[in-house]
Each structure stands twice: as C-alpha cells, then as structure tokens.
PDB file of C-alpha atoms in Angstrom:
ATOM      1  CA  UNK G   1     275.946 -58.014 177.403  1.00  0.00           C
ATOM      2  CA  UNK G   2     273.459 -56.741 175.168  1.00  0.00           C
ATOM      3  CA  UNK G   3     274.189 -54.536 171.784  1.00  0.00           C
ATOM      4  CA  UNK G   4     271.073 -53.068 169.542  1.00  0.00           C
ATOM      5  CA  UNK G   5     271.696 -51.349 166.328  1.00  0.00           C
ATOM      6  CA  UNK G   6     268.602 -49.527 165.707  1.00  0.00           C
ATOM      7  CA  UNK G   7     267.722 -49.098 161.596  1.00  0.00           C
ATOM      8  CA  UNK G   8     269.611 -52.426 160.773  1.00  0.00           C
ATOM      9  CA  UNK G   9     267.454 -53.574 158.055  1.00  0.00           C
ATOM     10  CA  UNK G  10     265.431 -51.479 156.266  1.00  0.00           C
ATOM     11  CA  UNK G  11     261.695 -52.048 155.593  1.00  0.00           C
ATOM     12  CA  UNK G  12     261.907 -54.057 152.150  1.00  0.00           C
ATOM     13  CA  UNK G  13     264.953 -56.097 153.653  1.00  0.00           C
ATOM     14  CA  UNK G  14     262.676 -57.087 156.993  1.00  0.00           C
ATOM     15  CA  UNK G  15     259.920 -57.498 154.410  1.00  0.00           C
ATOM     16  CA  UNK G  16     261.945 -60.095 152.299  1.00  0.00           C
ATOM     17  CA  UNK G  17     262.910 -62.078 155.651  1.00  0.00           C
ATOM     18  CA  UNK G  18     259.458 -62.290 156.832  1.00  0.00           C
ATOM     19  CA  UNK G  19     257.612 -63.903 153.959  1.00  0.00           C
ATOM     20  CA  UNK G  20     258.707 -67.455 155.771  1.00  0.00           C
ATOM     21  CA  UNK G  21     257.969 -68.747 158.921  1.00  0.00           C
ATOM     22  CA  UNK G  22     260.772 -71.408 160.050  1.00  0.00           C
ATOM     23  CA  UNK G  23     264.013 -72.211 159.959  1.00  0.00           C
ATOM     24  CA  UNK G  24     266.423 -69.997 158.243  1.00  0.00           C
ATOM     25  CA  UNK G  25     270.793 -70.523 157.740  1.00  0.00           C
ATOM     26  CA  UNK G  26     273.166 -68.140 159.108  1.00  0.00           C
ATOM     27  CA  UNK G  27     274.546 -68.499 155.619  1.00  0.00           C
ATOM     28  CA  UNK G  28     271.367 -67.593 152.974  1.00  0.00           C
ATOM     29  CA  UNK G  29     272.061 -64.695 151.268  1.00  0.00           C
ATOM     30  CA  UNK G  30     269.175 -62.122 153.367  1.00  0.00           C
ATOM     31  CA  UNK G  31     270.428 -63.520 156.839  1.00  0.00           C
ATOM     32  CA  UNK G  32     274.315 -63.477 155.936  1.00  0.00           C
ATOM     33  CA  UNK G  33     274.222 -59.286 156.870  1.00  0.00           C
ATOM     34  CA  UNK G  34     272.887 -60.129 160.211  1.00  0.00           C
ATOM     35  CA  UNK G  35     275.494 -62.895 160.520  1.00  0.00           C
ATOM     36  CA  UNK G  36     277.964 -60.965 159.602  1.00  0.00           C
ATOM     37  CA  UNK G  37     277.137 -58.002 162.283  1.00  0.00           C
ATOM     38  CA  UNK G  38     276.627 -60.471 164.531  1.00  0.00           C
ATOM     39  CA  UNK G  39     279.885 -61.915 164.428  1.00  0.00           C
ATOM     40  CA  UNK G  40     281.330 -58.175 165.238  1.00  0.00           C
ATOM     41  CA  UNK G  41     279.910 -58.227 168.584  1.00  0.00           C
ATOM     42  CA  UNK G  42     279.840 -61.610 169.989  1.00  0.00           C
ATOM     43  CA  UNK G  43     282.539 -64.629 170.195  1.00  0.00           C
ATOM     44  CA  UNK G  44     279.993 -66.771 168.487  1.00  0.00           C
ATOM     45  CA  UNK G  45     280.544 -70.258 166.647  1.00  0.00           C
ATOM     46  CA  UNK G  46     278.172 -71.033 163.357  1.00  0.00           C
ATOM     47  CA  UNK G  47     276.925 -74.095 162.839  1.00  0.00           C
ATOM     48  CA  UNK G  48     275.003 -76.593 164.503  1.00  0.00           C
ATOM     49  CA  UNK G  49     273.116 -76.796 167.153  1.00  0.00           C
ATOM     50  CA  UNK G  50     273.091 -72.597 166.295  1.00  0.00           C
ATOM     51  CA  UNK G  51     270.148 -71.960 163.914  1.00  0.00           C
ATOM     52  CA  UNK G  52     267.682 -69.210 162.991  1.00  0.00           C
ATOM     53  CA  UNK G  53     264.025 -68.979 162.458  1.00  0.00           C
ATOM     54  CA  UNK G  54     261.490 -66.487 161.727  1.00  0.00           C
ATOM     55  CA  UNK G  55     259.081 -66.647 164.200  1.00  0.00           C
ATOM     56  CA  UNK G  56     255.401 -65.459 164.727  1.00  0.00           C
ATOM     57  CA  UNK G  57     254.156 -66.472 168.401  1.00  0.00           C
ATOM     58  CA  UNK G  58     250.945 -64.905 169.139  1.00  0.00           C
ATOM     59  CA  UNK G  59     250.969 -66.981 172.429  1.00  0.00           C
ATOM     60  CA  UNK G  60     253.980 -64.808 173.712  1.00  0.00           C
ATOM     61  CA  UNK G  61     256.907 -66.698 175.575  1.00  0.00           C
ATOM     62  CA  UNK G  62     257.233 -66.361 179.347  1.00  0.00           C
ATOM     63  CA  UNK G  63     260.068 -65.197 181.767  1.00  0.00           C
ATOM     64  CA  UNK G  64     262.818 -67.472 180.014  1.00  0.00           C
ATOM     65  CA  UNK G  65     266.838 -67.724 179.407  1.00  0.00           C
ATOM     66  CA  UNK G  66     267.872 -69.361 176.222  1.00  0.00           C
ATOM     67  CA  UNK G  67     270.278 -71.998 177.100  1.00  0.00           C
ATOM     68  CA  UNK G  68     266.540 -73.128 178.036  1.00  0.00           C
ATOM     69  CA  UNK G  69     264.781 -72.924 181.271  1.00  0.00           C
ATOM     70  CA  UNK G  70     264.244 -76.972 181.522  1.00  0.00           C
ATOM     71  CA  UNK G  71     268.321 -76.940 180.606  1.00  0.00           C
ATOM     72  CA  UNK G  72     267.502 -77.626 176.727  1.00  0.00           C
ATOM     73  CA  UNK G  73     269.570 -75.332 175.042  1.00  0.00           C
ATOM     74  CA  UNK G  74     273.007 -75.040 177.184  1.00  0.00           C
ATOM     75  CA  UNK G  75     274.974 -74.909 173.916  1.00  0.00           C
ATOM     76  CA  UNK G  76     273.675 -71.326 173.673  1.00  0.00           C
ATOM     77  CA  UNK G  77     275.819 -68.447 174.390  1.00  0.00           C
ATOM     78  CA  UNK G  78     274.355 -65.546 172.583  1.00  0.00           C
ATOM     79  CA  UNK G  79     270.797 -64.926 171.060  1.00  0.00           C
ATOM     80  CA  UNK G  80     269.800 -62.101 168.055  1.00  0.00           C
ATOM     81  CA  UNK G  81     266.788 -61.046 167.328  1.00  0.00           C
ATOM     82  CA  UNK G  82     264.952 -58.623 164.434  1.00  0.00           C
ATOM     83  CA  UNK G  83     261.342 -57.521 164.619  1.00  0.00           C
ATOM     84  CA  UNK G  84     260.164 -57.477 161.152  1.00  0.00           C
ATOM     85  CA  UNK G  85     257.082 -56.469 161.105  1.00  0.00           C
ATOM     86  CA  UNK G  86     255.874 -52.739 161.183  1.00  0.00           C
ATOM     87  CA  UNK G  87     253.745 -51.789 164.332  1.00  0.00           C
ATOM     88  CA  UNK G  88     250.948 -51.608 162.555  1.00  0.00           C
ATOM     89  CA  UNK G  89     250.587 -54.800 161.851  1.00  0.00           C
ATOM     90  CA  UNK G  90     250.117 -56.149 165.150  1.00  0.00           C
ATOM     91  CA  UNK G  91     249.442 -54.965 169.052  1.00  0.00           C
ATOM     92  CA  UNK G  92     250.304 -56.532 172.212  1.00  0.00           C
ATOM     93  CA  UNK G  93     254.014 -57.992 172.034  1.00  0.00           C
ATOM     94  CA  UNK G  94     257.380 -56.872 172.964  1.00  0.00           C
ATOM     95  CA  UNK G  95     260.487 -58.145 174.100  1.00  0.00           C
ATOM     96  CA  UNK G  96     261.049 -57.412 177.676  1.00  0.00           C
ATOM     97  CA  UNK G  97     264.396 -58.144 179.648  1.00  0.00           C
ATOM     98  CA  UNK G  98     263.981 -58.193 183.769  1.00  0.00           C
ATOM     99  CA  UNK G  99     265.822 -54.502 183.711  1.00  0.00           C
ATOM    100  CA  UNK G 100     263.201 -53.088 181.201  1.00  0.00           C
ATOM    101  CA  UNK G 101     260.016 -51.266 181.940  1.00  0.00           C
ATOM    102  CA  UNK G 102     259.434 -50.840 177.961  1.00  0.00           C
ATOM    103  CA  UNK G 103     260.029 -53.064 175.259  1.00  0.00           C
ATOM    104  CA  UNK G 104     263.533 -53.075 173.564  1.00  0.00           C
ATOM    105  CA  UNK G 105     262.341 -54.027 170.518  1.00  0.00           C
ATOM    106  CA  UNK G 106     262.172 -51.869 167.748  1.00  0.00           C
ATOM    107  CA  UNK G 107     261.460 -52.590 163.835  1.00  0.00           C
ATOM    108  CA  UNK G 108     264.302 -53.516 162.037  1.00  0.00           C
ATOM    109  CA  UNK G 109     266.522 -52.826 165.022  1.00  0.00           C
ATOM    110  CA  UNK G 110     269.453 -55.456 165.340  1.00  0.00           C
ATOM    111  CA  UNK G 111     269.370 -57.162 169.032  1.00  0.00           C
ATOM    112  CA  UNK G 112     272.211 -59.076 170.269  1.00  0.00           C
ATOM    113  CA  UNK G 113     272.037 -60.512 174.095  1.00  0.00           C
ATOM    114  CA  UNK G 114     273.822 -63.191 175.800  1.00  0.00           C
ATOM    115  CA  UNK G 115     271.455 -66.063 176.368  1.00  0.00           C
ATOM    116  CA  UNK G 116     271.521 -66.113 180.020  1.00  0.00           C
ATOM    117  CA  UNK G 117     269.418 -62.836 180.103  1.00  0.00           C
ATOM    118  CA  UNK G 118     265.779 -63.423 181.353  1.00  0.00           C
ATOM    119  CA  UNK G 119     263.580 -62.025 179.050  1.00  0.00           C
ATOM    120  CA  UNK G 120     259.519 -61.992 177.643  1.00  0.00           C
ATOM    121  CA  UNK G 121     257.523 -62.006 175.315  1.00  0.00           C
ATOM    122  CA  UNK G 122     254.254 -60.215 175.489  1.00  0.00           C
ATOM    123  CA  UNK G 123     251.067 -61.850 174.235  1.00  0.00           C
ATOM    124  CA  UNK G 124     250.057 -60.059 170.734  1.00  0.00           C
ATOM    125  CA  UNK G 125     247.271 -60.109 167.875  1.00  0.00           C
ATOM    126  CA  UNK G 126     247.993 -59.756 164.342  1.00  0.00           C
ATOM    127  CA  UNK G 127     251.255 -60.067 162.227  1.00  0.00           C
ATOM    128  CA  UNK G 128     253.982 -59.988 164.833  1.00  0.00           C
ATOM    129  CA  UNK G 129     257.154 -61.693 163.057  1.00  0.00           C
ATOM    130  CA  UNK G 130     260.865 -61.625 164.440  1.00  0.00           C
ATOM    131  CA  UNK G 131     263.962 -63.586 163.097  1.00  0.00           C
ATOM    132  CA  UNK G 132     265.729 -65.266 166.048  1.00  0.00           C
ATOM    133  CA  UNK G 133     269.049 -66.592 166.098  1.00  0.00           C
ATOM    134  CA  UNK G 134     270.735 -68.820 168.426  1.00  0.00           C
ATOM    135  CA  UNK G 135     274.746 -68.914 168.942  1.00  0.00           C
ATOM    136  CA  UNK G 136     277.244 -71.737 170.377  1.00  0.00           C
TER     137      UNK G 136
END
C-alpha cells in the first residue's frame, strides 16, 4: 500500500520541521498533523520502537525495506515520509520505489508506504531534508 497527499504541509510548516536534524515524537506539536493523517490511513501503533527523525543523507540509502534489510527493524509495518526542503536547495536525491521510473517525492507531499516496499534514495548535494517516520 502506498498513499501520498500532495500539498500536506505548506512551505513555513516544512520550514519549521526542518530546522532540526534528529529525532522527533509522534506527539510534538509540528509532527502531531502528520500523526494524525497518518493514523487515517494505516493500522499503525505509536510508541516505541516507532520514532521519527528529520533526516539529511547526502550519502543516499540503497535498494532497502524498512523492517531492515539485515532484519533490524521487523517491528516496522508502515513508514512516512515528508521532503522538506524546496528543490532548490539541493540536486541529486529522490525517493525511488522498484515500480518507479521518477521520484515520488514531492515537497511537502505526505508519503505513507508499508515498510516492506523496496525503495532508494538517490545520492544528492546541498540541503536535502525529509522527516521519516517509522510505525509498529
């Protein structure tokens, strides 16, 4: 399964989000929305081991599933994800599932997957930050 809502945030919310890097709550006020949405779409439990974190990899990730491809996550049902930065502040990047040819990213676009979907990230210079959020 796999739901977007494209427009979720807008620009000053995504810019609010992505002044951290690291570890957010599903409960903090600016991540509660998101929560909330995601909640709508997915079975999902909150609490531990589910967390969220803003993220900003230029490295990329490789062809992965997130219940972990060494088996370290198989708590992990469902997986959310935000790109919050504008495209112009980065190039390179994008989230790629095995079925895409493009990336299904979008800024401030709401993506909710369930975690045994393969997906990418592409390698990237510049300011490329997403909030990701793992479910039980």
């Amino acid at each position: 399964m796999r739901h977007k809502i494209p427009h979720f945030l807008t620009p000053p919310e995504a810019e609010k989000i992505r002044q951290g890097i690291g570890r957010r709550e599903f409960f903090e006020e600016d991540i509660w929305p998101i929560t909330e949405e995601v909640l709508k779409v997915a079975d999902v439990q909150l609490g531990h081991p589910g967390y969220g974190e803003v993220q900003r990899l230029s490295r990329g990730h490789r062809w992965h599933v997130d219940t972990g491809n060494h088996s370290h996550m198989l708590w992990c049902r469902w997986s959310a994800q935000i790109l919050l930065s504008p495209p112009e502040d980065f190039e390179g990047g994008g989230l790629y599932f095995r079925d895409s040819e493009e990336p299904v990213d979008e800024h401030c676009a709401l993506l909710v997957y369930s975690s045994d979907q393969e997906h990418m990230i592409k390698v990237h210079r510049g300011d490329r930050r997403v909030l990701v959020m793992f479910f039980k």
